[in-house]
Backbone as JSON Lines, residues from 0, in Angstrom:
{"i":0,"aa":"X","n":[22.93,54.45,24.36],"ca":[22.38,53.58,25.41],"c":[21.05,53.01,24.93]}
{"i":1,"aa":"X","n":[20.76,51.73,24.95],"ca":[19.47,50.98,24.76],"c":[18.42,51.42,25.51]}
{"i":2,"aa":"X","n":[17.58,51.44,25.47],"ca":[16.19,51.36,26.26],"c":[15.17,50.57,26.52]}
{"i":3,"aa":"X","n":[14.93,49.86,27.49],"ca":[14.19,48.58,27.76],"c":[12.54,49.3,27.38]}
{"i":4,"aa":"X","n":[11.71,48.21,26.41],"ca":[10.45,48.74,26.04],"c":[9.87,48.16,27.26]}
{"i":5,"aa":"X","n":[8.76,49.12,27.26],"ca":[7.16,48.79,28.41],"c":[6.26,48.86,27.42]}
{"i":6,"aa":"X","n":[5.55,47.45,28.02],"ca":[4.34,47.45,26.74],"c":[3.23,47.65,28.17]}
{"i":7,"aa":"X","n":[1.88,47.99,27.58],"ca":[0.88,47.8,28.19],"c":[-0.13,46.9,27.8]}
{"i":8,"aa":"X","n":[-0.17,46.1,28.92],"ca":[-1.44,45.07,28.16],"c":[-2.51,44.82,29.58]}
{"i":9,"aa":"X","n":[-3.35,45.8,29.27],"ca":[-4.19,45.62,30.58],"c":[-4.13,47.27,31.39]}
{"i":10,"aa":"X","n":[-4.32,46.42,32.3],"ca":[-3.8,47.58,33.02],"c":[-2.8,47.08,34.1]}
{"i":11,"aa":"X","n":[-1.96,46.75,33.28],"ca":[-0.37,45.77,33.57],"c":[0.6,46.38,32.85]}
{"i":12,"aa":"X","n":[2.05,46.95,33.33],"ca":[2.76,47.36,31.94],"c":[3.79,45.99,32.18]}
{"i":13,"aa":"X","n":[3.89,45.79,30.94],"ca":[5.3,44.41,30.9],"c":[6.59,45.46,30.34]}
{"i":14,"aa":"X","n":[7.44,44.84,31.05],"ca":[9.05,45.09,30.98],"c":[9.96,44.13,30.7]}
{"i":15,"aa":"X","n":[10.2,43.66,29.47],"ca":[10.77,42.5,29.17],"c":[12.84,42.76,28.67]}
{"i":16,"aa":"X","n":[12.79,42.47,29.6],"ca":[14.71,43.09,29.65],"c":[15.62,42.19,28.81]}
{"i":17,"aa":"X","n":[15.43,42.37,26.97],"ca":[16.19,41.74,26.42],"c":[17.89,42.47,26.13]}
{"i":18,"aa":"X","n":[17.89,43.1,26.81],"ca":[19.53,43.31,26.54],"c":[20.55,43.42,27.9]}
{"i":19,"aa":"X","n":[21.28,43.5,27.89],"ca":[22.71,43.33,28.48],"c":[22.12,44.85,29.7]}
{"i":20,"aa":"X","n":[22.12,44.32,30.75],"ca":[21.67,45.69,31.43],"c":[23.17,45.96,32.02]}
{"i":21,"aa":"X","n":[23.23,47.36,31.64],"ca":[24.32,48.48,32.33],"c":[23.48,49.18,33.41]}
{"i":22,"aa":"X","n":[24.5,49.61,34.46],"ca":[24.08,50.72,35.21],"c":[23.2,51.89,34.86]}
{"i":23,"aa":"X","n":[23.5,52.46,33.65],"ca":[22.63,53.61,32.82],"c":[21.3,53.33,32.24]}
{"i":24,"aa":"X","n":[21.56,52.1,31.95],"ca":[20.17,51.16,31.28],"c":[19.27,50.79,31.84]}
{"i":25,"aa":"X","n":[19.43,50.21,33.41],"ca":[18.8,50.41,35.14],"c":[18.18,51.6,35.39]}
{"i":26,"aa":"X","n":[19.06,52.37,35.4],"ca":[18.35,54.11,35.48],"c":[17.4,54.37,35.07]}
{"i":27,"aa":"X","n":[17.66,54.25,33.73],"ca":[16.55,55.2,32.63],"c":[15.53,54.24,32.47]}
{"i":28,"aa":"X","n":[15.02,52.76,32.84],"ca":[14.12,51.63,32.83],"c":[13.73,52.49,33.77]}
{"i":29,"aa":"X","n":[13.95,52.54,35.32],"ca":[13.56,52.8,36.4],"c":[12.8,54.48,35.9]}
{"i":30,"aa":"X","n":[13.11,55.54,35.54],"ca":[12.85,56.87,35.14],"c":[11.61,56.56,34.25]}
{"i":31,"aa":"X","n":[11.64,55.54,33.41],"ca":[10.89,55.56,31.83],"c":[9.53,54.84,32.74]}
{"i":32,"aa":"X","n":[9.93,53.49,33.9],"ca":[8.69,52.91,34.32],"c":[7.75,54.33,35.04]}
{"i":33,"aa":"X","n":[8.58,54.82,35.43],"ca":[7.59,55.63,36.86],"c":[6.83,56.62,35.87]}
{"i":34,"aa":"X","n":[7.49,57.38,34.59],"ca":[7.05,57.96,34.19],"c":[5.62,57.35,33.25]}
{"i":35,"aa":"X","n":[5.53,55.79,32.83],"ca":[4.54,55.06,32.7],"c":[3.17,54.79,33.48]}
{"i":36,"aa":"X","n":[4.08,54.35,34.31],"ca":[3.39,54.21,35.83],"c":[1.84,55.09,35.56]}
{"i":37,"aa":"X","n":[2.14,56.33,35.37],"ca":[1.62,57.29,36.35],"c":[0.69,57.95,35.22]}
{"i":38,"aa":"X","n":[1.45,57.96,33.78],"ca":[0.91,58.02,32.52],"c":[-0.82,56.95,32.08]}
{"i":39,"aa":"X","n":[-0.15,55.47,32.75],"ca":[-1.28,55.08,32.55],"c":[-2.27,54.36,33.63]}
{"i":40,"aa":"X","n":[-1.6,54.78,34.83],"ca":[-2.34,54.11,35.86],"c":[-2.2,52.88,35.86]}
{"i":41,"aa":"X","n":[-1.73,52.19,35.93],"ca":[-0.94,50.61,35.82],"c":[-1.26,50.51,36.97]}
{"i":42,"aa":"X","n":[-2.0,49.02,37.38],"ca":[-2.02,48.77,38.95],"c":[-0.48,47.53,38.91]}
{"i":43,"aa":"X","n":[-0.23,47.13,38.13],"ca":[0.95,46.23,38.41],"c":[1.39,46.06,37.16]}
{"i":44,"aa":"X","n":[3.03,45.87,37.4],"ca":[4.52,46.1,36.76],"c":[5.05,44.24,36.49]}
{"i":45,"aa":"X","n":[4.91,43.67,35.54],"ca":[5.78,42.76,35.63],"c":[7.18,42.87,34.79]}
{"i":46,"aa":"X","n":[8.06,42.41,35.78],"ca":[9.68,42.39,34.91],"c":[10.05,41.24,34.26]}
{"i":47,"aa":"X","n":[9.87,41.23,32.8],"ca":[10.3,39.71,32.57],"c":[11.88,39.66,32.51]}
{"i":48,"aa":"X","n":[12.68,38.84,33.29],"ca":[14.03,38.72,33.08],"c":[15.02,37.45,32.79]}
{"i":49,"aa":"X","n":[13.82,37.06,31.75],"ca":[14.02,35.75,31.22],"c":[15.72,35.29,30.63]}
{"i":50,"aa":"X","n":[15.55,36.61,29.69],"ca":[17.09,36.85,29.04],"c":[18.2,37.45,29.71]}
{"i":51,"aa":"X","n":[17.88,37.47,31.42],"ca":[19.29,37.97,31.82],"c":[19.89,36.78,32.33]}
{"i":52,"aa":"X","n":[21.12,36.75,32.31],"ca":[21.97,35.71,32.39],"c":[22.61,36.07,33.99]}
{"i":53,"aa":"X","n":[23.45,37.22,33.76],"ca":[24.1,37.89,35.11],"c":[23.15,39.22,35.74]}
{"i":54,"aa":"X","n":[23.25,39.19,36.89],"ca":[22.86,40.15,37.6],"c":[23.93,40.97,39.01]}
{"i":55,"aa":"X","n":[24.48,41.68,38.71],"ca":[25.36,42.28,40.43],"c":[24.34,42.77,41.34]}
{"i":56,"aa":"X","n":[25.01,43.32,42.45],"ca":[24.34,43.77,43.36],"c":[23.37,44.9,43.35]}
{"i":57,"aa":"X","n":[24.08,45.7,41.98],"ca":[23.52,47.22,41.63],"c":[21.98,47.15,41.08]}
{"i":58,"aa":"X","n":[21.93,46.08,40.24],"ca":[21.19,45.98,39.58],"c":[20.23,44.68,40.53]}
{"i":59,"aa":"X","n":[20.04,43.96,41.5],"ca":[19.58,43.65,42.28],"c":[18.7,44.49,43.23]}
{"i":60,"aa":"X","n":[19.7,45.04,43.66],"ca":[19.37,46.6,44.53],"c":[18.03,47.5,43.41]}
{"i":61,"aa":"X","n":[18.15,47.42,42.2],"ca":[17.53,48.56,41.77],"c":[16.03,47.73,41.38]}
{"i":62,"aa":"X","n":[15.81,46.58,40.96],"ca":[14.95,45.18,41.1],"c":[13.47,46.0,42.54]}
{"i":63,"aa":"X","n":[14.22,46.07,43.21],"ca":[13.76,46.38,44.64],"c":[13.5,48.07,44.73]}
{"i":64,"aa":"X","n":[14.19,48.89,44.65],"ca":[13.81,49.92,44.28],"c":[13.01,50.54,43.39]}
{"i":65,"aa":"X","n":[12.89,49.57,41.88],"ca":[11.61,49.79,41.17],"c":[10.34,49.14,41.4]}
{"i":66,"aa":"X","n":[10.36,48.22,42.64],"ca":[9.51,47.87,43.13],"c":[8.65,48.43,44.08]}
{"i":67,"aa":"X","n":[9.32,49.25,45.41],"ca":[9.26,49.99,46.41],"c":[8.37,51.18,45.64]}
{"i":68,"aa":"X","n":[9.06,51.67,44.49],"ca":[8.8,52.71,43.31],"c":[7.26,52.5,42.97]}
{"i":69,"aa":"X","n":[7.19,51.69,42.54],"ca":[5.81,51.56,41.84],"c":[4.99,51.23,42.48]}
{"i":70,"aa":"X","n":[5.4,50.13,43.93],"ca":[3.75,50.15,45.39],"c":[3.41,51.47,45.67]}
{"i":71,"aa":"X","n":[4.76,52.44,45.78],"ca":[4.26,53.89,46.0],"c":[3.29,54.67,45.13]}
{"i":72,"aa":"X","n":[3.05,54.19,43.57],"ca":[2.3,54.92,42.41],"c":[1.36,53.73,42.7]}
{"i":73,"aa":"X","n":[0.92,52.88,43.22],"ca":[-0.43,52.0,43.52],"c":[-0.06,50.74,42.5]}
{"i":74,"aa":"X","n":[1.42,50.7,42.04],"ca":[1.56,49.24,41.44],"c":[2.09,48.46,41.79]}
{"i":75,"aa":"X","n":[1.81,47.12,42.04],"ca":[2.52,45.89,42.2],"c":[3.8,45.62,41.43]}
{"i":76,"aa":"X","n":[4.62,44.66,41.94],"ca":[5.66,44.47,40.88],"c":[6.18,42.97,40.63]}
{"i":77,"aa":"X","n":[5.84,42.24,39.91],"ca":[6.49,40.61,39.83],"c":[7.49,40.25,39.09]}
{"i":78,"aa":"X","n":[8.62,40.02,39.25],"ca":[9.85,39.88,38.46],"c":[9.22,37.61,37.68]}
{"i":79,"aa":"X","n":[9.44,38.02,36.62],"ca":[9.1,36.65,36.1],"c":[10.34,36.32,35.12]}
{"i":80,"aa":"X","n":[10.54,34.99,35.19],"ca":[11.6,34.76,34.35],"c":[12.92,34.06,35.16]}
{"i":81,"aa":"X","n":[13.17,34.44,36.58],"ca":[14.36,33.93,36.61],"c":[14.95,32.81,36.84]}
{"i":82,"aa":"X","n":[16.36,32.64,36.56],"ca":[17.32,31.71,35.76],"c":[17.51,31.09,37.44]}
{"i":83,"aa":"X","n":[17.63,30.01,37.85],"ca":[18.57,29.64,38.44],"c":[20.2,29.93,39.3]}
{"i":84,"aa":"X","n":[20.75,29.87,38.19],"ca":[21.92,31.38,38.44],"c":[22.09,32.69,39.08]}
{"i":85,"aa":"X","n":[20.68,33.61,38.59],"ca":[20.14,34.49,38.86],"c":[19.63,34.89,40.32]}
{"i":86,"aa":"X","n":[19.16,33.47,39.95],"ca":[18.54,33.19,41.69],"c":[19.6,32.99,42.71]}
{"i":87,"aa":"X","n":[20.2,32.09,42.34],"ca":[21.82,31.79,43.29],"c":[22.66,33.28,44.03]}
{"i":88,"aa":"X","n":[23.06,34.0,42.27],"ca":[23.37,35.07,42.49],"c":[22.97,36.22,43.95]}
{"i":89,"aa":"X","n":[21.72,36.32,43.53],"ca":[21.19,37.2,44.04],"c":[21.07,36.85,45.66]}
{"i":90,"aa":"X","n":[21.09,35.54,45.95],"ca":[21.4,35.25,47.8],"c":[22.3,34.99,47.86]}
{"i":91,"aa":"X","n":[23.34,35.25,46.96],"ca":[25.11,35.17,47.53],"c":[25.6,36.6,47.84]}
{"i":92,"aa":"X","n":[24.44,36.89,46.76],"ca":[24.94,39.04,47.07],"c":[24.54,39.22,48.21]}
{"i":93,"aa":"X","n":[23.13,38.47,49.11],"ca":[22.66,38.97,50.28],"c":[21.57,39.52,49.39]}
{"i":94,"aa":"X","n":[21.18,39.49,49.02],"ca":[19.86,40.55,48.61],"c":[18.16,39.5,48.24]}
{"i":95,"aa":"X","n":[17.15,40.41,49.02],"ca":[16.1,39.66,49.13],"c":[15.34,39.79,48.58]}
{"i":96,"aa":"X","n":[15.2,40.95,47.57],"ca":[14.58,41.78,46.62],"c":[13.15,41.85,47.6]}
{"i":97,"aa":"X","n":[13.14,42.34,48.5],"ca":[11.77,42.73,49.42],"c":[11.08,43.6,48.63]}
{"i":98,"aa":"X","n":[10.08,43.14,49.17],"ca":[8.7,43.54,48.3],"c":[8.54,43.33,46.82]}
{"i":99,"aa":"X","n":[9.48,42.19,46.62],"ca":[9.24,41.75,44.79],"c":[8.45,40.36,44.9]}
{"i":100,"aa":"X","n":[7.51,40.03,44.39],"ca":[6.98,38.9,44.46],"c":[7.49,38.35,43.17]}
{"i":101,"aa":"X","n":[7.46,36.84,42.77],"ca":[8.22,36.34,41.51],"c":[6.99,35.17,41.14]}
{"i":102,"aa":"X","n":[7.15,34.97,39.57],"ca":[6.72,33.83,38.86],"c":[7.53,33.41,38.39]}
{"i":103,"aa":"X","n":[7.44,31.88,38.14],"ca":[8.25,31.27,36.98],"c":[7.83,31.62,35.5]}
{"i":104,"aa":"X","n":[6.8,32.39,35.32],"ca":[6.45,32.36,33.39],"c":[5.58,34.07,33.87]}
{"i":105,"aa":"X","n":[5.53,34.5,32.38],"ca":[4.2,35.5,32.51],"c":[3.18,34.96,32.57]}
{"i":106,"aa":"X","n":[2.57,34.26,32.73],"ca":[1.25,33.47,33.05],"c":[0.69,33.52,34.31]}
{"i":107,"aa":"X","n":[1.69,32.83,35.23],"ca":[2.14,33.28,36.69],"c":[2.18,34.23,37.17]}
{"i":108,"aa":"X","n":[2.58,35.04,36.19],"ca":[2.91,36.56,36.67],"c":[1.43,37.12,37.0]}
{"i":109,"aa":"X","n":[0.81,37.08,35.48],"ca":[-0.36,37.48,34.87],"c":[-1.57,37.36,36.22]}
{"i":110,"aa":"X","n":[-1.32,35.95,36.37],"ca":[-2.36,35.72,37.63],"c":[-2.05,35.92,38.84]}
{"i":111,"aa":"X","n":[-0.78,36.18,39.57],"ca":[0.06,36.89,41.11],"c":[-1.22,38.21,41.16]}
{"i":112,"aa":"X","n":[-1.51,39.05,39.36],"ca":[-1.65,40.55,39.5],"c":[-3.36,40.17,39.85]}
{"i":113,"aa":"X","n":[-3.83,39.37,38.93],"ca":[-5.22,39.28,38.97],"c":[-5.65,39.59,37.75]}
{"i":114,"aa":"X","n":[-4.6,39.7,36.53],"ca":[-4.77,40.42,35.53],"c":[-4.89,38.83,34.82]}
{"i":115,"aa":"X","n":[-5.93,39.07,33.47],"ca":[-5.48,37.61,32.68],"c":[-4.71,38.18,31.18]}
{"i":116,"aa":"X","n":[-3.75,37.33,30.33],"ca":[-3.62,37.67,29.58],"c":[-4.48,37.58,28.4]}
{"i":117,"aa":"X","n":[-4.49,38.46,26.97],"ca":[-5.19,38.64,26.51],"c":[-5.57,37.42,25.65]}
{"i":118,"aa":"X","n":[-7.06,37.2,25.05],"ca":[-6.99,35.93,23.97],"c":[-6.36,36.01,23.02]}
{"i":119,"aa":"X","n":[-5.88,35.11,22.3],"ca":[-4.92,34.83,20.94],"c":[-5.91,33.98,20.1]}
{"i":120,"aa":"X","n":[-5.91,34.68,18.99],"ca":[-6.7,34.06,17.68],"c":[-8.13,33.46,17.99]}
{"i":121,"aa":"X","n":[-8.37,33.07,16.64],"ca":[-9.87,32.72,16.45],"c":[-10.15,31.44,17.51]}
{"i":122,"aa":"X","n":[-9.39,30.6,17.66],"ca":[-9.29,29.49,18.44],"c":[-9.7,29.96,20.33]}
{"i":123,"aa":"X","n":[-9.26,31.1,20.49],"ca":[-9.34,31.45,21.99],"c":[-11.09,31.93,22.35]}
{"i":124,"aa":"X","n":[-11.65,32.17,21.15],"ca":[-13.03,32.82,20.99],"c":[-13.81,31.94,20.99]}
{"i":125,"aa":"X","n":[-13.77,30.54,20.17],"ca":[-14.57,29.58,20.36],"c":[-14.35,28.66,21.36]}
{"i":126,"aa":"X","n":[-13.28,28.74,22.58],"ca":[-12.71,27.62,23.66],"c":[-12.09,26.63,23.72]}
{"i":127,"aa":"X","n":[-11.35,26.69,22.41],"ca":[-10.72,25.35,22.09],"c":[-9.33,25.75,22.46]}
């Protein structure tokens, strides 16, 4: 079984879901965040789910549950990334993903948390 990486950048962990999510793969994301969570005091969780194409109900449902999850450990949660499709999907299933707030980019995301992302290269130091 794959394992979705959590990076930390800030005091933000990113979750960027490049593979094919299974039911088991949902799980152990959900197990691996909380155990992050709490490891580093993360005030907010973004999900990037740029690369998912399909989503069912299970995995909708669990969107929301790792959300619910992590307001309870004092983190926010912003799902960034989604497709159109995704979006469709997910109000044909009925599902509202309550308590998930969304961006269109991590940028969006970045600023929903209050968090900025970090500078890139020599260019970000002098303001250009």
């Amino acid at each position: 079984m794959e394992r979705v990486p959590i990076l930390k950048i800030g005091e933000v962990l990113l979750v960027s879901i490049q593979v094919d999510l299974q039911d088991q793969t949902v799980l152990a994301l959900q197990e691996d965040l909380a155990e992050r969570i709490v490891a580093t005091g993360a005030r907010g969780v973004i999900i990037d789910i740029t690369a998912v194409d399909i989503v069912d109900s299970f995995i909708g449902r669990m969107f929301a549950t790792i959300a619910s999850m992590s307001r309870l450990m004092d983190a926010e949660t912003v799902v960034v990334g989604m497709r159109p499709a995704v979006a469709i999907t997910l109000v044909e299933l009925g599902l509202s993903l309550g308590g998930v707030r969304t961006a269109l980019d991590l940028e969006k995301g970045m600023r929903l948390l209050g968090a900025a992302l970090p500078a890139a290269g020599p260019a970000a130091l002098d303001g250009r």
